[in-house]
Amino acid sequence: MTAIENVSRRNFIKAAGITSGGFILGINLPLSAKTLDPAKAAASTLNFFVSIAIDGIVSIVCHRSEMGQGIRTSVPQIIADELGANWDKVNVVQAKADAKYGSQGTAGSASIRSHFTTIRQMGAIARDMLEQAAASIWQVDKSAVKAGNHVVTHSATGQQISFAELAPHAAKLTPPDAKNVTLKNTKDFSLIGKDVSLTDLNEIVAGQATYAQDIQLPNMLIATIVRPPVVGGKVLSFDASQAKKIKGVVDVIALKPRSIPVATNPLSGVAVLATNTWAALEGRKKLTVEWDLGANSTHSSESHKQALVKKVNQQGSVAAHKGDIYTHQYQSENTLEATYTVPYNNHSPMETPAATAIVTDEKCTIWAGTQNPQWAQGIVATELGYSQEEHHKIELNITLMGGAFGRKSKADFIVEAVELAKATKRPVKVIWSREDDIQHGYYQSIAANYHKAELTASGSADFWISRVAYPPIGWLWNADLKSPQPNDLALGFGDIPFALNNLSLETQESESYVRPGWLRSVACINNGFALGSFVDELAVKANLSTRQMWLNLLGDDRHVNPSENNYEYSNYNLAMTEHPLDTKRMKSLINLICDKAEVEKPLPKNQGWGISFLRSFGSFVAAATKVEVTNNKVTVLAMHTAIDCGIVVTPDRVTAQMEGAMIMGLSIALMGEISVKDGVVEQSNFHDAPVTRIHQVPELYVHIVQSDAPPGGVGEPGVPPIIPSITNAIYHASNIRIRDLPVNKVLTV
Amino acid sequence: MINVTINKKAIELDVDPQMPLLYALRDELQLTGTKFGCGAGQCGACTVHLNGQAIRSCITPISAVANQKITTIEGLDEHNNDKVQIAWREYKVPQCGYCQSGQIMSASALLAKTANPSDKQIDDFMQGNICRCGTYKRIKAAIKSAANSEPSANETLVKENR
């Protein structure tokens, strides 16, 4: 633990900051927050490592995965703040998959909102040890010294000792219990809330950052896989003779057959392995495969959508209720009902999935960009027949991800690499083509939402029925599952925050035919679109501004408790006390967005503003969009997002996430659609599965609310309110109401 | 054998003449800064310069660039201080960063041709480069900054808010 070496920073970094530092701190902490990880991290302890080299460079481990959200800046930034370190002396070390870190599942916008305190404690424990070491040297009480600016200062005399000098002394101390260390007052934060240099910026701009696609190993084979065109399909036979004639093709291998439930297993298929990418792709073109397409080959997304629409227009299973809806006589002139649908959507990260593996008799080494390292590790262990105790034999190195948006939570592409590396006894890199990514994704579910409500005399609404039906993600593991589960319903459905006396929240069943998955904000996409649209429609019917309708529906300042409606509400696994559904914060955000965007200012006849709001992942987000509709063409002119996510760690990255969420919301609203015919995805590349391009981008404005509240999520909550803000704007510009996404079905975009 | 000059270095490649330049760069020369995004010239992640012009290396056979000059992100500036790279850092453009080599190479080619591009010229030229993270606003601001042209009020806001 205390071995000191005088190493240069370069060597120190090379050594991953763990073995050659002067001060190595391993801390065991109980994991205070539950996680959204389906994998339920095997261990319940969190070990975080802070080490200080002899030259004072502090190495801080980032145990979460980077996909563009900036977590490799924000996590070390929090630790450095509590530690009292200077940011320019911080070196970030990426953790490998290891249960000792506690949850590494980078999903659900959870890294900071669920782990803020434990991450801070990592820094605070190290700071406490440095302060104790300095106090011992000066023979004063620890309360007389203070760490900051990379030194510990004796308050009375102003004497200072550097972290570098203190490190060897501190390393001899027993780390204090996390519960016994004091965290900083928020007003004393030195780094949290300030913009620091971004961890990977220089490497990215120089083209030197390493993504999973970039891994190169001696003797490595590149594999490309032809997968069954239909989920559940199987290889009947294949002819590799022509493929093997391509120079560079080394082998053609049928992957293990897989069946439903598909879990996060590979889809099977046939792999072409070659010494270079081009040969693998050329070999693939020459490969012929005969498929048994299976039962899902009758699936049509269009008829499935119609079936869902029919279902949500019928009474469903009650998930939550209050008062009495069904004996009420609705007054038709004051009653509104509407059905909203969204299609399948794909993540389409710019970096398609890729993973590299080496499998020997002794161990398995993997390089992958994964949002969920330990989950992948466990799945690979099962695949290789390793016991729980043998997980350490799977070394999973985490690269940067070239975008993920939920796609890279799934380990299928990693297992493919492992399977092929085991079969060939050579390092294998599996690469997905864009066509593979678009046609074999884990799609955001096709969904139908239904709302019905009656306007009240006071300009609000009551007797509200809300229904939803979509293929639930749990189908991946349980093929009999047909309805969203209580946890799914927490995503913008069961947490309807309105002051209603009579409410019925219902689900309907849906079959599943393709792999559903988590896409940035998940069911908040369909639920947020439906709710945000319906509020706008109610406002129109009541002849009120949409702002006023939101304010009226939200009602008095209060903390909404969805569990009062006989529904077990999980609040994104956050404590209701720390993260209440505070209608005051909701209303102030709606007012903020309307005021900032000046949405009530008169506009030319063919222009309109649309607004919406959703609280999700612990954060409150409102959006406003201005569009122009001319000759059935919609042009988006401006978009605003206002977020109240409590304490902000890295303001510029919150801004960046909101900018990105506006663009992704724009993609989903205007053109996002994956359609399926005869069980096969109809799109194949960016020409027919388009995403937003630069010429479609309006002026973007981000408004961040200053707050001392516990931090909420940032990666996802920007997306849901954007989508209905766009379609509402289209209505106000043109009287065309879009209830069926995407917009480009009826308007040119 | 195919001779090509890459980042000012004469290179001799013994590969299938039909192999796209992208894979020659990545697999044969370990120049992995140039990225695969679509394989069909639709996303711009693979953008490099051919004699100073932006091209999509994923659809350009290596034989088509024989005896010509290729510049990749690694060769844009010896110290990674091309004015576009400087502006990219200043505006903190990247999120995941994967498309940014291609964005930077396109932006650099644009500025070589059009010293002070208008919004429309930027849109037209950069339309072939997709950023799924949605960094377009900063891309536009950074291009203007690199061009020393006046950023819009909204773009100035990005910088002030950093």
mmCIF file of N, CA, C and O in Angstrom, chain A residues 53 140 151 240 242 285 291 355 404 455 458 631 642 703 736:
data_model
loop_
_atom_site.group_PDB
_atom_site.id
_atom_site.type_symbol
_atom_site.label_atom_id
_atom_site.label_comp_id
_atom_site.label_asym_id
_atom_site.label_seq_id
_atom_site.Cartn_x
_atom_site.Cartn_y
_atom_site.Cartn_z
ATOM 1 N N ALA A 53 0.554 10.559 -6.716
ATOM 2 C CA ALA A 53 1.940 10.241 -7.064
ATOM 3 C C ALA A 53 2.883 11.180 -6.336
ATOM 4 O O ALA A 53 2.476 12.201 -5.786
ATOM 5 N N VAL A 140 -1.145 19.026 15.856
ATOM 6 C CA VAL A 140 -2.335 19.816 16.211
ATOM 7 C C VAL A 140 -3.558 18.942 15.963
ATOM 8 O O VAL A 140 -3.462 17.856 15.401
ATOM 9 N N VAL A 151 -3.003 21.419 -1.257
ATOM 10 C CA VAL A 151 -2.151 21.452 -0.055
ATOM 11 C C VAL A 151 -3.060 21.331 1.171
ATOM 12 O O VAL A 151 -4.268 21.527 1.080
ATOM 13 N N ALA A 240 -20.316 -21.298 -47.672
ATOM 14 C CA ALA A 240 -19.213 -20.361 -47.465
ATOM 15 C C ALA A 240 -18.149 -20.491 -48.538
ATOM 16 O O ALA A 240 -17.118 -19.809 -48.485
ATOM 17 N N GLN A 242 -17.731 -19.560 -51.644
ATOM 18 C CA GLN A 242 -17.321 -18.348 -52.372
ATOM 19 C C GLN A 242 -16.680 -17.330 -51.422
ATOM 20 O O GLN A 242 -15.699 -16.666 -51.780
ATOM 21 N N LYS A 285 -20.474 -10.594 -48.471
ATOM 22 C CA LYS A 285 -21.304 -10.422 -49.669
ATOM 23 C C LYS A 285 -21.431 -11.738 -50.434
ATOM 24 O O LYS A 285 -22.406 -11.953 -51.148
ATOM 25 N N TRP A 291 -32.457 -19.462 -44.264
ATOM 26 C CA TRP A 291 -32.987 -19.198 -42.932
ATOM 27 C C TRP A 291 -34.316 -19.913 -42.686
ATOM 28 O O TRP A 291 -35.123 -20.046 -43.599
ATOM 29 N N ALA A 355 -16.760 -4.980 -30.420
ATOM 30 C CA ALA A 355 -16.079 -5.520 -29.243
ATOM 31 C C ALA A 355 -14.969 -6.439 -29.696
ATOM 32 O O ALA A 355 -15.076 -7.086 -30.739
ATOM 33 N N ALA A 404 -24.186 5.996 -27.470
ATOM 34 C CA ALA A 404 -24.744 4.736 -26.957
ATOM 35 C C ALA A 404 -26.262 4.872 -26.837
ATOM 36 O O ALA A 404 -27.007 4.101 -27.401
ATOM 37 N N LEU A 455 -63.133 18.844 -19.144
ATOM 38 C CA LEU A 455 -62.753 20.173 -18.637
ATOM 39 C C LEU A 455 -63.635 20.542 -17.452
ATOM 40 O O LEU A 455 -64.821 20.201 -17.409
ATOM 41 N N SER A 458 -63.368 25.576 -13.784
ATOM 42 C CA SER A 458 -62.263 26.463 -13.398
ATOM 43 C C SER A 458 -61.090 26.408 -14.380
ATOM 44 O O SER A 458 -59.989 26.859 -14.065
ATOM 45 N N ASN A 631 -46.709 25.750 -47.056
ATOM 46 C CA ASN A 631 -46.892 24.760 -48.132
ATOM 47 C C ASN A 631 -46.595 23.337 -47.658
ATOM 48 O O ASN A 631 -45.881 22.579 -48.318
ATOM 49 N N ALA A 642 -35.498 24.401 -20.637
ATOM 50 C CA ALA A 642 -35.164 24.850 -19.283
ATOM 51 C C ALA A 642 -35.112 23.623 -18.392
ATOM 52 O O ALA A 642 -36.023 22.792 -18.427
ATOM 53 N N HIS A 703 -31.638 26.950 -20.623
ATOM 54 C CA HIS A 703 -31.764 27.727 -19.387
ATOM 55 C C HIS A 703 -31.643 26.764 -18.205
ATOM 56 O O HIS A 703 -32.454 25.860 -18.063
ATOM 57 N N ILE A 736 -52.639 21.808 -37.873
ATOM 58 C CA ILE A 736 -52.462 20.372 -38.146
ATOM 59 C C ILE A 736 -52.003 19.705 -36.846
ATOM 60 O O ILE A 736 -50.946 20.030 -36.305
#
